[in-house]
Short mmCIF file of C-alpha atoms in Angstrom, two decimals:
data_model
loop_
_atom_site.label_atom_id
_atom_site.label_comp_id
_atom_site.label_asym_id
_atom_site.label_seq_id
_atom_site.Cartn_x
_atom_site.Cartn_y
_atom_site.Cartn_z
CA SER A 52 149.04 45.75 217.20
CA THR A 53 148.14 42.08 218.08
CA LEU A 54 144.26 42.56 218.85
CA LEU A 55 144.75 40.99 221.69
CA GLY A 56 141.28 41.81 223.08
CA GLY A 57 139.63 40.00 220.54
CA ASN A 58 140.69 37.10 222.61
CA VAL A 59 138.19 35.54 225.22
CA PRO A 60 136.68 35.65 227.40
CA PHE A 61 136.52 39.71 226.53
CA GLN A 62 134.76 39.03 222.63
CA PRO A 63 133.25 35.82 222.42
CA GLN A 64 132.92 35.33 218.82
CA VAL A 65 131.63 31.84 218.15
CA THR A 66 128.35 30.92 218.43
CA ILE A 67 127.04 27.66 217.79
CA SER A 68 123.09 26.07 216.62
CA ASN A 69 122.22 23.02 216.39
CA GLY A 70 124.75 21.02 217.25
CA ILE A 71 125.56 17.56 218.66
CA ALA A 72 127.36 15.44 220.40
CA ASP A 73 129.56 14.15 217.19
CA ASN A 74 129.38 17.42 215.43
CA PRO A 75 129.58 20.20 217.90
CA GLY A 76 129.45 23.19 215.54
CA GLY A 77 126.23 21.54 213.63
CA THR A 78 125.56 22.90 210.01
CA THR A 79 126.24 26.41 211.11
CA VAL A 80 129.33 28.18 208.85
CA GLY A 81 130.50 28.99 212.20
CA SER A 82 131.71 25.59 212.53
CA LYS A 83 134.67 26.34 211.34
CA ASP A 84 135.69 28.70 213.80
CA LEU A 85 136.39 26.00 216.04
CA PRO A 86 138.45 25.69 218.07
CA PHE A 87 138.80 29.21 218.63
CA ALA A 88 141.44 30.88 216.94
CA VAL A 89 143.37 33.91 219.17
CA ASN A 90 146.17 36.27 218.89
CA GLY A 91 149.58 35.99 220.87
CA GLN A 92 152.11 38.06 222.42
CA ASP A 93 155.84 36.87 222.52
CA ALA A 94 156.98 37.14 225.76
CA VAL A 95 160.39 37.49 225.02
CA PHE A 96 159.52 41.15 222.89
CA LYS A 97 163.29 42.58 222.15
CA HIS A 98 163.34 46.19 220.52
CA PRO A 99 163.40 46.52 217.08
CA THR A 100 166.85 47.51 215.95
CA ALA A 101 168.56 49.32 213.14
CA TYR A 102 172.29 49.54 212.40
CA MET A 103 172.88 52.55 209.06
CA TYR A 104 176.02 53.30 207.82
CA SER A 105 176.85 55.49 204.87
CA VAL A 106 179.90 57.00 202.90
CA GLY A 107 179.50 59.41 199.91
CA ILE A 108 181.83 61.38 198.09
CA GLN A 109 180.15 65.09 196.57
CA ARG A 110 182.54 67.43 194.29
CA GLU A 111 181.85 70.43 192.28
CA LEU A 112 181.65 69.82 188.44
CA PRO A 113 182.39 71.85 185.20
CA PHE A 114 178.79 74.16 184.03
CA GLY A 115 177.44 74.60 187.94
CA PHE A 116 176.81 70.66 188.35
CA THR A 117 177.47 69.08 192.44
CA ALA A 118 177.72 64.91 191.86
CA ASP A 119 177.14 63.07 194.74
CA VAL A 120 178.14 59.39 195.26
CA SER A 121 177.00 57.03 198.62
CA TYR A 122 176.93 53.65 199.37
CA VAL A 123 174.24 53.75 202.31
CA GLY A 124 173.50 50.14 204.00
CA ARG A 125 171.12 49.69 206.55
CA LYS A 126 171.04 46.09 208.80
CA GLY A 127 167.69 45.69 210.77
CA LEU A 128 167.44 43.32 213.64
CA TYR A 129 164.10 42.06 216.16
CA LEU A 130 162.06 43.04 213.37
CA GLN A 131 158.04 42.63 214.13
CA ARG A 132 156.44 39.24 212.35
CA GLU A 133 153.73 36.56 212.92
CA ARG A 134 153.98 32.77 212.89
CA ASN A 135 151.49 30.15 213.30
CA LEU A 136 152.30 28.99 217.04
CA ASN A 137 150.04 26.16 216.65
CA GLN A 138 150.47 24.54 213.03
CA LEU A 139 151.24 21.03 212.93
CA LEU A 140 154.40 19.91 211.58
CA PRO A 141 154.94 19.15 208.07
CA GLY A 142 153.02 15.67 206.80
CA THR A 143 151.06 15.33 209.93
CA ILE A 144 147.48 15.54 208.49
CA GLN A 145 148.99 12.88 205.67
CA ALA A 146 150.03 10.63 208.54
CA ASN A 147 146.54 11.06 210.43
CA PRO A 148 144.22 11.24 207.50
CA ASP A 149 140.83 10.32 209.74
CA VAL A 150 141.49 12.28 212.43
CA ASN A 151 140.54 16.11 212.98
CA ILE A 152 142.88 18.36 212.81
CA ALA A 153 141.89 20.09 216.27
CA ALA A 154 142.67 16.53 218.22
CA LEU A 155 146.45 17.17 216.69
CA ARG A 156 146.80 20.45 217.09
CA PRO A 157 150.15 21.38 219.52
CA TYR A 158 147.90 23.50 221.98
CA ALA A 159 145.02 21.11 222.24
CA GLY A 160 141.01 23.36 222.64
CA TYR A 161 142.69 26.23 220.18
CA GLY A 162 142.58 26.82 216.34
CA VAL A 163 145.22 29.15 214.92
CA ILE A 164 147.14 31.01 217.57
CA ARG A 165 148.94 33.65 215.68
CA LEU A 166 151.84 35.02 217.45
CA SER A 167 153.71 38.76 216.87
CA GLU A 168 157.14 38.22 217.75
CA ASN A 169 160.06 40.34 216.93
CA ALA A 170 162.50 38.14 215.46
CA GLY A 171 163.22 39.17 212.05
CA ARG A 172 166.07 40.73 210.33
CA SER A 173 166.71 42.11 207.35
CA ASN A 174 169.77 43.73 204.97
CA TYR A 175 169.75 46.78 202.91
CA HIS A 176 172.49 48.16 200.63
CA SER A 177 172.35 50.50 198.07
CA LEU A 178 174.58 53.11 195.50
CA GLN A 179 173.01 55.97 195.28
CA VAL A 180 174.18 58.73 192.11
CA SER A 181 173.26 62.28 191.84
CA ALA A 182 173.91 65.46 190.22
CA ASP A 183 172.07 68.53 190.76
CA ARG A 184 173.09 71.96 188.46
CA ARG A 185 172.07 75.33 190.23
CA TYR A 186 169.07 76.99 189.00
CA THR A 187 171.33 79.56 186.44
CA ASN A 188 170.45 81.16 183.47
CA GLY A 189 166.77 80.29 183.49
CA LEU A 190 168.21 76.30 184.10
CA LYS A 191 168.00 73.79 186.74
CA VAL A 192 168.52 70.13 185.61
CA GLY A 193 169.44 66.95 187.52
CA PHE A 194 168.76 63.25 188.50
CA ALA A 195 168.80 60.95 191.05
CA TYR A 196 169.99 57.42 190.65
CA THR A 197 169.91 54.18 193.05
CA LEU A 198 170.97 50.60 192.90
CA GLY A 199 169.56 48.85 196.00
CA LYS A 200 168.84 45.51 197.41
CA SER A 201 166.92 44.80 200.30
CA GLU A 202 166.15 40.76 202.18
CA ASP A 203 164.67 40.26 205.32
CA ASN A 204 162.57 37.15 206.92
CA GLY A 205 159.65 39.44 207.24
CA SER A 206 158.64 42.88 205.48
CA ASP A 207 156.31 44.16 208.05
CA LYS A 208 154.46 43.42 211.07
CA ARG A 209 151.71 41.21 209.22
CA ASN A 210 153.58 38.96 207.43
CA VAL A 211 153.73 35.42 208.83
CA LEU A 212 155.81 32.43 208.33
CA TRP A 213 154.66 29.74 205.91
CA ASN A 214 156.46 26.94 208.06
CA THR A 215 156.54 27.53 211.78
CA TYR A 216 159.38 25.42 212.29
CA ASP A 217 161.93 26.48 210.11
CA ASP A 218 162.12 30.45 208.94
CA SER A 219 164.77 29.56 206.44
CA ILE A 220 162.90 29.32 203.43
CA PHE A 221 161.26 32.76 204.03
CA TRP A 222 164.50 34.95 203.65
CA GLY A 223 164.06 36.40 200.10
CA PRO A 224 163.74 39.71 198.51
CA SER A 225 161.62 42.48 200.67
CA ASN A 226 158.31 43.06 199.55
CA TYR A 227 159.49 46.74 198.71
CA ASP A 228 162.92 45.55 196.97
CA ARG A 229 163.20 47.56 193.86
CA ARG A 230 166.82 47.04 192.55
CA HIS A 231 166.77 50.10 190.06
CA VAL A 232 164.96 53.70 190.84
CA LEU A 233 166.13 56.59 188.50
CA ALA A 234 164.03 60.25 188.37
CA VAL A 235 164.93 63.12 186.54
CA TYR A 236 163.72 66.70 186.98
CA TYR A 237 164.17 70.14 184.97
CA ILE A 238 163.23 73.62 184.96
CA TYR A 239 164.14 75.61 182.15
CA ASP A 240 163.20 79.21 181.21
CA LEU A 241 162.68 79.86 177.54
CA PRO A 242 165.08 82.19 176.41
CA PHE A 243 163.21 84.57 173.86
CA PHE A 244 161.92 87.55 175.34
CA ARG A 245 163.26 86.10 178.94
CA GLU A 246 163.23 89.81 180.74
CA GLN A 247 159.83 90.16 179.58
CA SER A 248 160.39 94.19 178.51
CA GLY A 249 158.28 96.48 177.00
CA VAL A 250 154.41 95.34 175.63
CA LEU A 251 155.65 92.87 173.06
CA GLY A 252 158.28 91.29 175.60
CA ASN A 253 155.33 90.77 178.00
CA VAL A 254 153.32 89.05 175.80
CA LEU A 255 155.62 86.75 174.00
CA GLY A 256 158.16 85.98 176.98
CA GLY A 257 157.74 84.77 180.35
CA TRP A 258 157.53 80.85 179.27
CA GLN A 259 159.18 78.21 181.29
CA VAL A 260 158.65 74.97 180.90
CA SER A 261 159.35 71.93 184.03
CA GLY A 262 159.45 68.11 184.53
CA ALA A 263 159.87 65.14 185.94
CA SER A 264 160.13 61.72 184.95
CA PHE A 265 160.69 58.66 186.96
CA PHE A 266 161.72 55.27 186.64
CA ARG A 267 161.67 51.96 188.22
CA THR A 268 161.64 48.27 188.47
CA GLY A 269 158.87 46.28 189.63
CA THR A 270 158.73 44.77 193.43
CA PRO A 271 159.02 40.92 194.08
CA PHE A 272 156.16 38.62 194.55
CA SER A 273 155.79 34.71 195.23
CA VAL A 274 154.45 31.47 193.83
CA VAL A 275 152.42 30.20 196.84
CA GLN A 276 148.60 28.43 196.87
CA THR A 277 146.15 29.10 199.59
CA SER A 278 143.70 26.34 197.81
CA GLN A 279 144.75 22.75 199.49
CA ASP A 280 146.73 22.21 202.46
CA VAL A 281 149.78 20.22 200.86
CA ALA A 282 152.00 20.69 203.45
CA GLY A 283 149.63 18.85 205.92
CA VAL A 284 150.05 21.40 208.46
CA GLY A 285 146.28 22.34 209.36
CA ASP A 286 146.69 26.35 208.07
CA VAL A 287 146.60 27.64 204.07
CA SER A 288 145.27 30.98 204.94
CA VAL A 289 148.69 32.43 204.62
CA GLY A 290 149.97 30.00 201.49
CA GLN A 291 152.12 27.32 201.09
CA PRO A 292 155.36 27.62 198.21
CA TRP A 293 155.08 25.26 195.08
CA ASP A 294 158.10 23.43 193.55
CA LEU A 295 160.58 25.40 191.47
CA VAL A 296 160.73 22.84 188.58
CA GLY A 297 162.50 24.88 185.83
CA ASP A 298 163.62 28.22 184.71
CA PRO A 299 160.77 30.69 185.46
CA LYS A 300 162.40 32.79 182.70
CA ALA A 301 162.21 30.83 179.92
CA ASN A 302 160.16 30.83 177.07
CA THR A 303 159.11 34.39 178.35
CA ASN A 304 159.03 37.61 176.27
CA GLY A 305 157.65 39.96 178.95
CA GLN A 306 155.01 41.51 176.58
CA LEU A 307 151.00 42.19 177.17
CA SER A 308 148.80 38.83 176.71
CA THR A 309 145.73 39.65 174.74
CA SER A 310 144.59 36.32 174.30
CA ARG A 311 145.14 32.28 176.32
CA ALA A 312 145.92 31.36 172.38
CA ASP A 313 149.18 34.19 172.61
CA GLN A 314 152.68 32.83 173.64
CA ASN A 315 152.95 36.13 175.64
CA PHE A 316 154.02 35.28 179.36
CA TRP A 317 155.51 37.08 181.97
CA PHE A 318 157.14 34.09 183.55
CA ASN A 319 157.48 30.50 182.92
CA PRO A 320 154.51 28.26 184.05
CA ALA A 321 155.90 25.61 183.09
CA ALA A 322 158.74 26.28 185.84
CA PHE A 323 156.23 25.74 189.14
CA ALA A 324 154.63 22.47 190.06
CA PRO A 325 152.99 21.24 193.33
CA PRO A 326 154.76 19.79 195.63
CA ALA A 327 155.18 16.44 197.52
CA PRO A 328 152.39 16.35 199.89
CA GLY A 329 153.32 16.10 203.20
CA THR A 330 156.04 19.21 202.15
CA PHE A 331 156.97 22.78 201.72
CA GLY A 332 157.82 23.48 197.93
CA ASN A 333 161.09 25.05 197.13
CA ALA A 334 160.49 27.90 195.18
CA PRO A 335 162.15 31.05 197.52
CA ARG A 336 160.10 33.62 199.02
CA ASN A 337 159.65 36.97 196.38
CA LEU A 338 161.40 34.62 193.81
CA LEU A 339 159.84 36.88 190.98
CA TYR A 340 159.17 40.76 190.04
CA ASN A 341 156.60 42.74 188.60
CA PRO A 342 157.06 44.98 185.59
CA GLY A 343 158.97 47.88 186.24
CA GLU A 344 157.00 51.56 185.73
CA GLN A 345 157.78 54.61 184.36
CA GLN A 346 155.92 58.48 184.86
CA TRP A 347 156.65 61.57 182.60
CA ASP A 348 155.25 64.54 184.09
CA LEU A 349 155.21 68.07 182.34
CA ALA A 350 154.12 71.73 183.57
CA ILE A 351 154.26 74.80 181.16
CA PHE A 352 153.91 77.45 182.59
CA LYS A 353 152.87 81.65 181.14
CA ASN A 354 153.97 84.66 183.19
CA PHE A 355 152.47 88.22 182.57
CA ASN A 356 153.81 91.38 184.57
CA VAL A 357 149.98 93.28 185.24
CA GLY A 358 152.46 96.19 187.31
CA GLY A 359 154.34 96.13 190.40
CA THR A 360 154.33 92.75 192.28
CA ARG A 361 151.57 91.25 190.76
CA ARG A 362 151.71 88.43 188.00
CA LEU A 363 149.29 86.30 186.45
CA GLN A 364 150.06 83.02 185.50
CA LEU A 365 148.40 80.60 183.29
CA ARG A 366 149.49 77.00 183.97
CA GLY A 367 149.14 73.71 182.18
CA GLU A 368 150.49 70.65 183.95
CA PHE A 369 150.30 67.27 181.80
CA PHE A 370 150.65 63.79 184.39
CA ASN A 371 151.94 61.42 182.32
CA PHE A 372 151.79 63.39 179.31
CA PRO A 373 153.00 60.76 177.08
CA ASN A 374 149.97 58.51 177.63
CA HIS A 375 152.49 55.94 178.59
CA PRO A 376 151.05 52.01 179.65
CA ASN A 377 152.25 50.38 182.73
CA LEU A 378 152.31 46.97 182.52
CA GLY A 379 150.31 45.07 185.55
CA GLU A 380 151.13 42.41 187.65
CA PRO A 381 151.50 38.89 186.20
CA SER A 382 148.57 36.35 187.48
CA ALA A 383 150.03 34.17 189.78
CA ASN A 384 146.71 33.48 191.82
CA VAL A 385 144.45 30.56 192.57
CA SER A 386 141.73 32.30 189.65
CA ALA A 387 142.09 35.12 188.03
CA GLN A 388 139.93 37.42 189.93
CA THR A 389 141.17 36.58 193.37
CA GLY A 390 143.97 39.60 193.33
CA GLN A 391 146.65 39.03 196.33
CA VAL A 392 145.93 37.05 199.83
CA ASN A 393 148.53 38.45 202.58
CA SER A 394 150.18 40.07 200.16
CA TYR A 395 151.42 37.23 198.32
CA PRO A 396 150.06 35.99 195.02
CA VAL A 397 148.34 32.47 194.77
CA ALA A 398 149.38 30.15 191.81
CA ASP A 399 147.62 27.61 190.02
CA PRO A 400 148.71 26.67 186.81
CA THR A 401 145.40 25.33 185.75
CA ASN A 402 144.71 28.77 185.78
CA GLY A 403 144.99 29.68 181.76
CA ASP A 404 146.23 33.38 182.38
CA PHE A 405 149.07 32.24 185.06
CA GLY A 406 152.10 33.78 183.91
CA ARG A 407 150.44 36.45 181.84
CA VAL A 408 150.05 40.37 182.22
CA THR A 409 146.84 40.36 180.91
CA ARG A 410 145.91 44.44 181.93
CA LYS A 411 147.67 47.48 182.12
CA SER A 412 146.90 51.17 183.50
CA GLY A 413 147.90 54.20 183.15
CA GLN A 414 146.44 57.48 181.91
CA ARG A 415 146.83 61.18 181.05
CA ASP A 416 145.84 64.10 183.21
CA ILE A 417 146.02 67.56 182.40
CA GLN A 418 145.40 70.33 184.75
CA LEU A 419 144.69 73.60 183.65
CA SER A 420 144.59 76.68 186.37
CA VAL A 421 144.76 80.84 186.78
CA ARG A 422 147.19 82.12 189.19
CA PHE A 423 147.49 85.65 190.36
CA GLN A 424 149.80 86.50 192.63
CA PHE A 425 150.26 89.85 194.41
#
């Protein structure tokens, strides 16, 4: 998983042309690859470990319902993540303005050393509530709701610490954390001519409606920048957090922004500012959350008995049948088109769309089909 085969001497990846003693890289783009960046594997690589625990209560309720209320928790230890083993101490660049970065590296002769380590940890707590009515008299209905909270300091094996020497600022909500998730589902056989006896019953009866609706809050994101090495550590590719100087929810309305002249903001852009040179910002990891999502799906079936066990079924399935749009991610990018870098949006208050949601997604899909069962 750490691509050690890409290290020298197995795969030479640096090409130099027209180099001189004072500038070995010459004028080629490849000069940025000097010194060579490599991947590393932690020699103390403990097995990822998870402790899972839960307690639940189930009970039968009137009208054929069964309810389930549970607490579910999980604690993770020795989770895989990465750190730049060759990162400079904060402020090193500012303290040595005329010195080549390569000469300041802790391990001279190397560039970034991306070390894979099993040093992350996580905590998950959730309340899970569900109720389900057995299929009786042509009706089945139920719902499932989860109130959860997941925190960690490394959500997947490609998460890289901002500050190699201090992972305390990396603790925060997991990249996949969703506080609220609700699902509702149902199946209903329309009561008229349900038995489909006779020709009239076969033509007018046999209708069935089913559907599912999903509602969930958004996933979190961080406000970091990858354009300037403000911290002075010789590496900006994984992002550096900005300072939180105000209330990120102030003067926001959570609406779609259609123009930079409107006042529709998902988060307050004035709440963030560049940190002092030589320092990392104080904005916590995954401080803000993206807009939530909802999906409404519906299916309508018409069954015809065509003799014996044979059945003809007309099916109409509608995905997102009300054509409800879901808001996209807010603009927290160094430019309006860059998207995300290493799973983290990058921020720049000079971007006029910073803090705004400028797009929405969602479409209605209709699927029609005929099914013959025998």
